[in-house]
Amino acid sequence: MLDVAVIGGGPAALSAALNCRQRNKSVTVFGRSLDSSLLFAAEKVDNYLGMPDIGGEELLNAFYAHAIKNGVEFRECRITQIVSMGEYYVINADNEFIQAKAIILATGLSKSKGIPGEMEYLGKGVSYCATCDGMLYRGKKVAVVAENSEGEAEANFLADICSEVIYVPLYHPVMELKDNIQIMDGKPKSVVGEKEKVSALELTEDTIPCDGIFFAKNSMPPESLLFGLQTEGKNIAVNRKMETNLPRVYAAGDCTGAPYQIAKAVGEGLVAALSAVAAIDEMERNAK
Amino acid sequence: MLDVAVIGGGPAALSAALNCRQRNKSVTVFGRSLDSSLLFAAEKVDNYLGMPDIGGEELLNAFYAHAIKNGVEFRECRITQIVSMGEYYVINADNEFIQAKAIILATGLSKSKGIPGEMEYLGKGVSYCATCDGMLYRGKKVAVVAENSEGEAEANFLADICSEVIYVPLYHPVMELKDNIQIMDGKPKSVVGEKEKVSALELTEDTIPCDGIFFAKNSMPPESLLFGLQTEGKNIAVNRKMETNLPRVYAAGDCTGAPYQIAKAVGEGLVAALSAVAAIDEMERNAK
């Protein structure tokens, strides 16, 4: 079991992971590729104290090198869900299930809160993981809304289980879908429900009556990753120790709100790491 | 008038000052010499992301060089008092009075809360500045408690005004005191008062009846620098924007509490700077 799982890949994630290693904890950073950090694209940075006038890519490379030198492990993957098991958390990383004692969310700027109804019906017909929840829709009709081609695998899996699968691609081209999947164009407008259950997906021009809606997203709003996580607007709510409302779950960097700056992210990553380490140590002392 | 006065000299102060300059504000760092930062003495630092395996002195020098390159000004001095004038603050820097629109406190780890009664009688007989308050004790008896030889100048000044000056040096040797000053040995134990006024200084072995007590300290508890500043234990109370309870006064780094780490200090310095800049801009917009 991992001591700490860090979700992200920017400065906050790397600082958190580095500082977990400094305290001798095992840590893996789960994230998209290196170049997905916003910092990668920055032409010049001159306000991270001690490293004047540096390009974003060069700075990010220096950050990675520092983390790797200290034994931080990286895993390029998409995290669809994190579930609390009381004493530890289980992370769904591309459908491999990894256990960790503590979680540090450094997921960056959340691009969307989803469409109206999406959060409200999460777990009541809305899902972000076909492998996890597909069986609940055996013999039923579902829609799959996909921001990228990873949605095709989800849809193909569901096509073997469900009576009908409607595929709404928000990208192109669509590469490989089973024959019994119907493609519909349009932008998702809202999730419609009845009696606490999803009843339809409303598009700009059509409405698809259905029992379930699966979203395959480029980035997940963090509160949909982790059930019950408290947010303030589009930020994860944290205190000065970078604690969220969930036990042994911390957040750092842009996902906790403005200013969206490297020094803030690096500082918060450190604080989150030390808080996580202290909580793990305390839990293990109490277990003895 | 300065836009921002930063009090300190460690990583939080330098990051705050750098980021004020990045937003085109004038800024001066008021502090003791470079080597007074705790970081100066650190043999090796390996958890400030991007700058692996570096000596404390080398890291601090890189920090200073970065700040100086961006136009940060430095002034080596002792700050004894900061007074609010409503629209701006006045800083007493070695008895020169400097105006600033906003203050960032990055005073480091507070070494003491003073002795019992010290805070309670601040402004009621306890003072940290003979030049400011000496005239209030004309013809009266005062004690001067000095952690360093700067107390001698304070005592010599008071000796011309007061009826009697007792000098309690906590260092040695004592260099140059006027003849009418009496030296007493012992450690200060408490400030004693009667009817909301100082009546005596209690030492370990003696008690000195007096009307006023002047403290000359190596480092000042921040709440004695700035009247009404809210603290939590020995830390300055701040929110996530690094705002204190006073308008346009911010704090960053070790003085806001644990963890006492460079990355936290640098991140908080940045946040304090951006909050200060935003508040100054808003004040100036409203004044138009």
XYZ file of C-alpha atoms in Angstrom:
576
model
C 0.000 0.000 0.000
C 1.243 3.477 -0.876
C 1.661 6.000 1.903
C 0.581 8.925 -0.241
C -1.034 9.163 -3.683
C -0.666 12.557 -5.335
C -3.114 13.355 -8.120
C -1.742 15.916 -10.547
C 1.505 16.697 -12.269
C 2.298 20.385 -11.849
C 4.396 22.246 -9.276
C 2.025 21.572 -6.360
C 2.031 17.818 -7.047
C 5.808 17.678 -7.416
C 6.475 19.713 -4.267
C 4.038 17.532 -2.314
C 5.672 14.340 -3.576
C 9.216 15.631 -2.947
C 8.337 16.479 0.632
C 6.674 13.109 1.249
C 9.948 11.479 0.154
C 11.925 13.807 2.408
C 9.902 12.370 5.275
C 10.589 8.866 4.024
C 7.071 8.053 2.823
C 6.312 6.116 -0.346
C 4.576 8.299 -2.898
C 3.374 8.069 -6.491
C 2.228 10.965 -8.647
C -0.733 9.968 -10.797
C -1.289 12.286 -13.693
C -1.388 13.085 -17.327
C 1.827 13.596 -19.252
C 4.435 16.182 -18.257
C 3.335 18.661 -20.875
C -0.233 18.812 -19.558
C 0.805 21.265 -16.824
C -0.071 24.851 -17.681
C 3.471 25.775 -16.642
C 4.869 23.788 -19.583
C 3.538 26.413 -21.980
C 4.796 29.450 -20.029
C 7.354 31.337 -22.078
C 9.157 32.911 -19.148
C 8.796 32.833 -15.385
C 10.563 35.387 -13.196
C 8.763 35.293 -9.873
C 9.692 31.914 -8.422
C 12.270 33.065 -5.881
C 15.797 31.837 -6.570
C 15.282 30.795 -10.202
C 15.149 34.040 -12.184
C 14.198 34.379 -15.855
C 13.478 30.776 -16.721
C 11.268 29.132 -19.344
C 8.241 27.149 -18.164
C 9.433 23.902 -19.704
C 12.923 24.272 -18.252
C 11.515 25.047 -14.804
C 9.148 22.080 -14.938
C 12.022 19.827 -15.996
C 14.082 21.051 -13.040
C 11.108 20.299 -10.769
C 10.747 16.752 -12.174
C 14.467 16.080 -11.924
C 14.459 17.149 -8.261
C 11.477 14.917 -7.476
C 12.926 11.904 -9.321
C 16.303 12.284 -7.587
C 14.441 11.887 -4.308
C 12.639 8.702 -5.319
C 9.250 10.034 -6.394
C 7.468 7.595 -8.740
C 5.272 8.707 -11.619
C 2.400 7.003 -13.325
C 0.826 8.487 -16.431
C -2.842 7.630 -16.289
C -6.353 8.942 -15.904
C -7.902 8.786 -12.442
C -11.654 8.270 -12.624
C -12.519 7.632 -9.030
C -11.177 7.581 -5.486
C -13.126 5.661 -2.873
C -12.710 5.774 0.892
C -12.295 2.424 2.632
C -12.083 3.982 6.097
C -8.439 3.286 6.948
C -7.268 3.889 3.385
C -8.375 5.025 -0.074
C -8.659 3.076 -3.326
C -7.735 4.872 -6.533
C -9.030 3.779 -9.907
C -6.099 4.455 -12.248
C -7.085 3.330 -15.747
C -9.030 0.520 -14.080
C -6.153 -0.643 -11.957
C -6.968 -0.285 -8.273
C -4.312 1.188 -6.023
C -4.444 1.631 -2.256
C -3.050 4.653 -0.437
C -3.191 5.847 3.150
C -3.541 9.501 2.200
C -4.459 11.513 -0.886
C -3.118 14.864 -2.054
C -5.214 16.477 -4.786
C -3.174 18.810 -6.978
C -5.411 18.624 -9.989
C -4.880 22.160 -11.239
C -7.452 24.575 -12.482
C -10.794 22.853 -12.833
C -12.023 23.565 -16.323
C -15.674 22.883 -15.717
C -18.239 22.219 -13.062
C -20.033 20.092 -15.640
C -23.474 20.764 -17.054
C -26.549 21.520 -14.950
C -27.754 18.375 -13.181
C -24.450 16.536 -13.625
C -23.305 16.833 -10.012
C -26.841 16.525 -8.675
C -27.347 13.117 -10.333
C -23.817 11.803 -9.734
C -24.331 8.231 -8.490
C -28.011 8.447 -9.459
C -27.487 7.742 -13.135
C -24.441 9.916 -13.840
C -21.078 8.111 -13.834
C -17.484 8.772 -14.900
C -16.456 5.109 -15.090
C -18.106 2.441 -17.250
C -15.958 -0.330 -15.780
C -17.028 0.628 -12.258
C -20.725 1.224 -12.797
C -21.608 -0.387 -16.169
C -23.188 -3.484 -14.635
C -25.817 -1.325 -12.940
C -27.191 -0.534 -16.413
C -27.528 -4.089 -17.739
C -30.377 -4.175 -20.250
C -30.908 -0.420 -19.975
C -30.360 2.558 -22.257
C -27.352 4.795 -21.673
C -25.649 7.815 -23.236
C -21.881 8.324 -23.358
C -20.580 11.916 -23.587
C -16.914 11.865 -24.593
C -14.389 14.707 -24.665
C -11.758 12.369 -26.107
C -11.350 8.974 -27.777
C -11.066 7.195 -24.421
C -14.859 7.364 -24.442
C -14.924 4.854 -27.283
C -13.573 2.056 -25.096
C -16.158 2.951 -22.455
C -18.957 2.896 -25.018
C -17.789 -0.391 -26.554
C -17.739 -1.976 -23.107
C -21.247 -0.711 -22.356
C -22.515 -1.927 -25.758
C -22.081 -5.522 -24.538
C -24.168 -4.912 -21.422
C -26.816 -2.304 -22.190
C -29.846 -2.512 -24.442
C -28.909 0.695 -26.228
C -25.862 2.997 -26.243
C -25.956 6.547 -27.658
C -22.539 8.121 -28.237
C -22.133 11.928 -28.093
C -18.590 12.776 -29.226
C -17.234 16.254 -28.409
C -14.094 15.598 -30.472
C -13.342 14.233 -33.922
C -12.727 11.963 -35.655
C -14.482 9.068 -33.950
C -12.314 6.029 -34.575
C -13.742 2.700 -33.497
C -17.228 2.097 -32.216
C -19.192 -1.150 -32.237
C -22.016 -1.339 -34.780
C -24.794 -1.281 -32.216
C -23.743 2.126 -30.908
C -25.596 5.136 -32.303
C -23.742 8.429 -32.704
C -25.579 11.695 -32.038
C -24.186 15.165 -32.573
C -24.827 18.170 -30.366
C -23.584 19.726 -27.162
C -24.774 18.425 -23.787
C -27.004 21.011 -22.146
C -28.285 19.365 -18.971
C -28.938 16.144 -17.131
C -32.652 15.650 -16.650
C -33.990 13.547 -13.809
C -37.175 12.252 -12.281
C -37.677 10.905 -8.749
C -33.961 11.157 -7.900
C -32.916 9.216 -11.034
C -31.602 10.259 -14.424
C -34.326 10.201 -17.080
C -32.697 11.959 -20.045
C -29.722 13.827 -21.464
C -30.700 17.126 -22.998
C -28.582 18.237 -25.971
C -28.667 21.611 -27.704
C -31.116 20.296 -30.337
C -32.320 16.885 -29.077
C -33.203 15.112 -25.900
C -32.058 11.517 -25.329
C -34.272 9.612 -22.887
C -31.963 7.240 -20.955
C -31.304 5.530 -17.614
C -27.634 6.390 -17.330
C -25.121 8.942 -18.629
C -21.382 8.259 -18.727
C -18.975 11.180 -19.088
C -15.437 10.630 -20.426
C -13.621 13.887 -19.652
C -10.204 15.386 -20.202
C -10.183 16.648 -16.654
C -12.522 15.711 -13.895
C -13.975 18.205 -11.461
C -12.305 17.019 -8.240
C -15.555 16.702 -6.312
C -16.645 14.076 -8.810
C -13.446 12.089 -8.197
C -14.034 11.802 -4.505
C -17.533 11.547 -3.089
C -18.411 14.180 -0.498
C -15.424 16.431 -1.140
C -16.364 19.971 -0.172
C -15.863 22.782 -2.668
C -16.240 26.571 -2.638
C -17.260 27.610 -6.129
C -14.880 25.745 -8.373
C -12.166 25.435 -5.716
C -11.547 22.600 -3.278
C -12.190 23.973 0.218
C -9.080 23.781 2.424
C -7.816 25.231 5.681
C -4.293 26.574 6.321
C -3.021 23.011 6.807
C -4.361 22.213 3.321
C -6.812 19.760 4.878
C -10.069 19.166 2.986
C -13.245 18.104 4.784
C -12.319 14.404 4.260
C -9.889 12.565 6.554
C -6.329 12.284 5.164
C -7.321 14.063 1.959
C -5.412 17.284 1.197
C -5.361 19.710 -1.708
C -2.702 22.062 -3.050
C -2.090 24.429 -5.933
C -4.495 25.937 -8.425
C -7.334 23.571 -7.429
C -7.551 25.422 -4.073
C -8.067 28.793 -5.783
C -6.226 31.955 -6.838
C -3.531 33.203 -7.092
C -2.544 30.696 -9.790
C 1.179 30.959 -9.181
C 4.080 28.541 -8.899
C 5.334 29.716 -5.501
C 1.876 29.317 -3.977
C 1.539 25.844 -5.498
C 4.980 24.734 -4.299
C 4.344 26.096 -0.797
C 0.929 24.482 -0.532
C 2.335 21.183 -1.839
C 4.856 21.204 0.984
C 2.240 22.012 3.614
C -0.126 19.302 2.281
C 2.703 16.751 2.341
C 3.706 17.505 5.928
C 0.058 17.407 7.030
C -0.406 14.037 5.284
C 2.767 12.622 6.831
C 1.713 13.758 10.314
C -1.761 12.219 9.891
C -0.381 8.882 8.668
C 2.091 8.764 11.545
C -0.645 9.520 14.035
C -2.982 6.878 12.562
C -0.228 4.269 12.757
C 0.671 5.205 16.328
C -2.981 4.819 17.339
C -3.221 1.440 15.613
C -0.425 0.011 17.772
C 5.599 57.174 -0.039
C 6.421 53.495 -0.427
C 3.783 51.198 -1.845
C 4.797 48.287 0.336
C 7.103 47.969 3.340
C 8.250 44.430 4.051
C 9.552 43.745 7.559
C 11.944 40.823 7.667
C 14.775 39.421 5.628
C 14.231 35.733 5.055
C 12.594 33.825 2.178
C 9.059 35.079 2.904
C 10.189 38.711 2.892
C 12.201 38.286 -0.304
C 9.414 36.470 -2.155
C 6.926 39.134 -1.060
C 9.216 41.933 -2.213
C 10.023 40.223 -5.526
C 6.338 39.809 -6.296
C 5.540 43.423 -5.399
C 8.172 44.468 -7.941
C 6.707 42.096 -10.520
C 3.486 44.071 -10.147
C 5.398 47.303 -10.470
C 5.049 48.504 -6.884
C 7.816 50.242 -4.965
C 9.001 48.112 -2.081
C 11.684 48.191 0.598
C 12.688 45.312 2.843
C 13.453 46.524 6.373
C 15.431 44.053 8.387
C 18.522 42.946 10.164
C 21.573 41.813 8.228
C 21.458 38.981 5.708
C 22.952 36.443 8.071
C 20.202 36.933 10.658
C 17.869 34.617 8.709
C 17.741 31.129 10.184
C 18.241 29.830 6.642
C 21.736 31.338 6.576
C 22.910 28.719 9.055
C 21.289 25.726 7.327
C 23.974 23.325 6.158
C 21.940 21.768 3.365
C 18.452 22.232 1.964
C 16.933 19.648 -0.369
C 13.206 20.284 -0.273
C 12.798 23.614 -2.063
C 11.522 22.340 -5.391
C 13.846 22.980 -8.305
C 16.987 23.773 -6.308
C 18.250 20.418 -5.009
C 21.038 19.890 -2.482
C 21.990 23.469 -1.757
C 23.580 25.174 1.240
C 21.462 27.653 3.204
C 23.824 30.553 2.578
C 24.016 29.829 -1.160
C 20.214 29.575 -1.398
C 19.727 32.825 0.515
C 22.247 34.545 -1.752
C 20.340 33.309 -4.827
C 17.135 34.656 -3.271
C 18.723 38.080 -2.617
C 20.232 38.250 -6.087
C 16.823 37.507 -7.639
C 15.130 40.205 -5.551
C 17.828 42.795 -6.240
C 17.738 42.109 -9.990
C 14.057 43.054 -9.868
C 14.624 46.355 -8.092
C 13.891 45.433 -4.479
C 15.543 47.874 -2.059
C 16.974 46.856 1.292
C 17.500 48.774 4.460
C 19.351 47.267 7.394
C 17.726 48.621 10.525
C 15.666 47.848 13.563
C 11.929 48.512 13.387
C 10.536 49.519 16.741
C 7.041 50.598 15.853
C 4.496 50.784 13.052
C 1.579 53.173 13.432
C -1.598 53.325 11.378
C -2.483 56.724 9.902
C -5.669 55.470 8.294
C -4.732 55.719 4.607
C -1.140 54.661 5.237
C 1.260 53.396 7.887
C 4.311 55.060 9.432
C 7.300 52.878 10.231
C 9.886 53.835 12.803
C 13.167 52.562 11.334
C 16.004 53.495 13.680
C 14.074 56.691 14.410
C 13.604 57.618 10.794
C 9.924 57.703 9.898
C 8.869 56.089 6.641
C 5.406 55.994 5.090
C 3.975 52.978 3.282
C 0.563 52.142 1.887
C 0.741 48.502 2.937
C 2.807 46.386 5.327
C 3.942 42.791 4.951
C 5.216 41.266 8.179
C 7.718 38.482 7.567
C 9.440 38.701 10.904
C 10.279 35.020 11.288
C 9.912 32.881 14.327
C 9.035 34.996 17.331
C 11.492 34.107 20.027
C 9.481 35.320 22.942
C 6.113 36.573 24.000
C 7.951 38.660 26.557
C 7.622 38.287 30.291
C 4.304 38.154 32.152
C 2.660 41.575 32.183
C 4.751 42.924 29.295
C 1.978 42.829 26.707
C -0.689 43.732 29.241
C 1.080 46.985 30.153
C 2.249 47.885 26.630
C 1.435 51.587 26.258
C 0.720 51.780 29.993
C 4.326 52.049 31.091
C 5.931 49.418 28.840
C 7.621 50.742 25.698
C 10.025 49.509 23.011
C 11.160 52.937 21.883
C 12.783 55.573 24.105
C 12.801 58.169 21.327
C 9.053 57.727 20.807
C 7.885 57.575 24.396
C 10.742 58.933 26.529
C 9.159 62.371 27.022
C 6.213 60.734 28.803
C 8.596 59.826 31.634
C 10.163 63.230 32.261
C 11.209 63.439 35.913
C 10.157 59.862 36.554
C 11.983 56.621 37.297
C 12.408 54.070 34.520
C 14.083 50.703 33.923
C 15.742 49.697 30.644
C 15.962 45.966 29.878
C 18.444 45.420 27.050
C 19.175 42.269 25.053
C 21.941 44.075 23.169
C 24.102 47.200 23.281
C 21.493 49.246 21.393
C 19.851 49.570 24.792
C 22.733 51.773 25.912
C 21.776 54.583 23.531
C 18.199 54.307 24.733
C 19.275 54.474 28.373
C 21.643 57.416 27.735
C 18.813 59.317 26.045
C 16.468 58.611 28.965
C 19.142 59.638 31.503
C 18.774 63.249 30.291
C 15.010 63.240 30.836
C 14.182 60.948 33.713
C 14.924 61.331 37.409
C 16.426 57.857 37.633
C 17.399 55.184 35.092
C 18.092 51.574 36.076
C 19.821 49.499 33.388
C 19.324 45.705 33.277
C 21.717 44.287 30.677
C 21.070 40.763 29.379
C 24.349 40.777 27.441
C 27.929 41.687 28.177
C 30.069 43.676 28.233
C 28.239 46.916 28.810
C 30.177 49.569 26.877
C 29.118 53.144 27.450
C 26.560 54.325 29.955
C 26.232 57.775 31.460
C 27.326 58.101 35.101
C 23.829 58.694 36.470
C 22.592 55.301 35.200
C 22.583 52.466 37.694
C 23.246 48.913 36.483
C 21.384 46.011 38.069
C 21.961 42.356 37.347
C 19.280 39.689 37.176
C 16.719 38.324 34.752
C 13.396 40.103 34.238
C 10.610 38.003 35.706
C 7.471 40.101 35.326
C 6.018 43.559 34.824
C 4.067 44.607 37.878
C 1.261 47.138 37.664
C -1.252 48.997 39.735
C -4.408 50.733 38.488
C -3.634 50.062 34.808
C -0.115 51.523 35.133
C 3.329 49.980 35.550
C 4.540 50.154 39.146
C 7.609 47.900 39.137
C 9.872 45.510 37.258
C 10.336 42.228 39.073
C 13.744 40.570 38.593
C 14.752 37.096 39.724
C 16.252 38.474 42.958
C 15.116 42.104 43.207
C 12.159 44.293 42.439
C 12.666 47.738 40.872
C 9.843 50.168 41.635
C 9.458 52.372 38.531
C 7.011 54.286 36.329
C 8.182 52.967 32.984
C 10.049 49.996 31.509
C 11.839 50.170 28.163
C 12.759 46.928 26.410
C 15.548 46.862 23.781
C 15.151 43.474 22.095
C 16.900 41.491 19.419
C 13.557 40.609 17.909
C 10.231 42.142 18.698
C 7.062 40.143 19.134
C 5.086 41.386 16.098
C 2.014 42.316 18.102
C 4.135 44.840 19.971
C 5.261 46.413 16.661
C 1.765 47.106 15.501
C -0.982 47.973 17.946
C -4.045 45.723 17.785
C -2.486 43.024 15.599
C -4.262 39.770 16.299
C -2.215 36.706 17.213
C -2.945 33.041 17.860
C -0.466 31.843 20.441
C 2.849 33.138 19.183
C 1.730 33.314 15.529
C 0.227 36.237 13.645
C -3.348 35.273 12.756
C -3.919 35.221 8.982
C -6.451 33.886 6.517
C -5.672 32.131 3.216
C -5.021 35.510 1.566
C -2.416 36.199 4.265
C -4.531 39.094 5.525
C -4.188 39.964 9.203
C -7.022 41.621 11.138
C -5.631 45.076 10.226
C -6.340 46.755 6.868
C -3.504 46.399 4.298
C -1.338 44.510 6.795
C -0.291 41.007 5.728
C 1.963 38.359 7.198
C 3.974 35.542 5.648
C 6.465 32.860 6.608
C 7.423 31.496 10.005
C 5.637 34.311 11.861
C 2.295 32.820 10.710
C 3.090 29.409 12.223
C 4.389 25.945 11.337
C 5.630 24.328 9.160
C 8.801 26.415 9.297
C 9.866 25.674 5.748
C 11.236 27.683 2.838
C 8.602 26.653 0.291
C 5.776 27.655 2.628
C 7.475 30.997 3.323
C 8.081 31.719 -0.371
C 4.494 30.777 -1.286
C 3.007 32.871 1.503
C 5.244 35.793 0.561
C 3.830 35.678 -2.960
C 0.237 35.488 -1.751
C 0.771 38.361 0.719
C 2.312 40.490 -2.040
C -0.530 39.926 -4.481
C -3.099 40.633 -1.764
C -1.275 43.858 -0.850
C -1.062 44.953 -4.487
C -4.763 44.286 -5.032
C -5.708 46.240 -1.893
C -3.531 49.239 -2.846
C -4.989 49.270 -6.357
C -8.510 49.123 -4.974
C -7.847 51.914 -2.484
C -6.445 54.119 -5.239
C -9.358 53.377 -7.583
C -11.796 54.346 -4.835
C -9.893 57.573 -4.122
C -10.377 58.777 -7.716
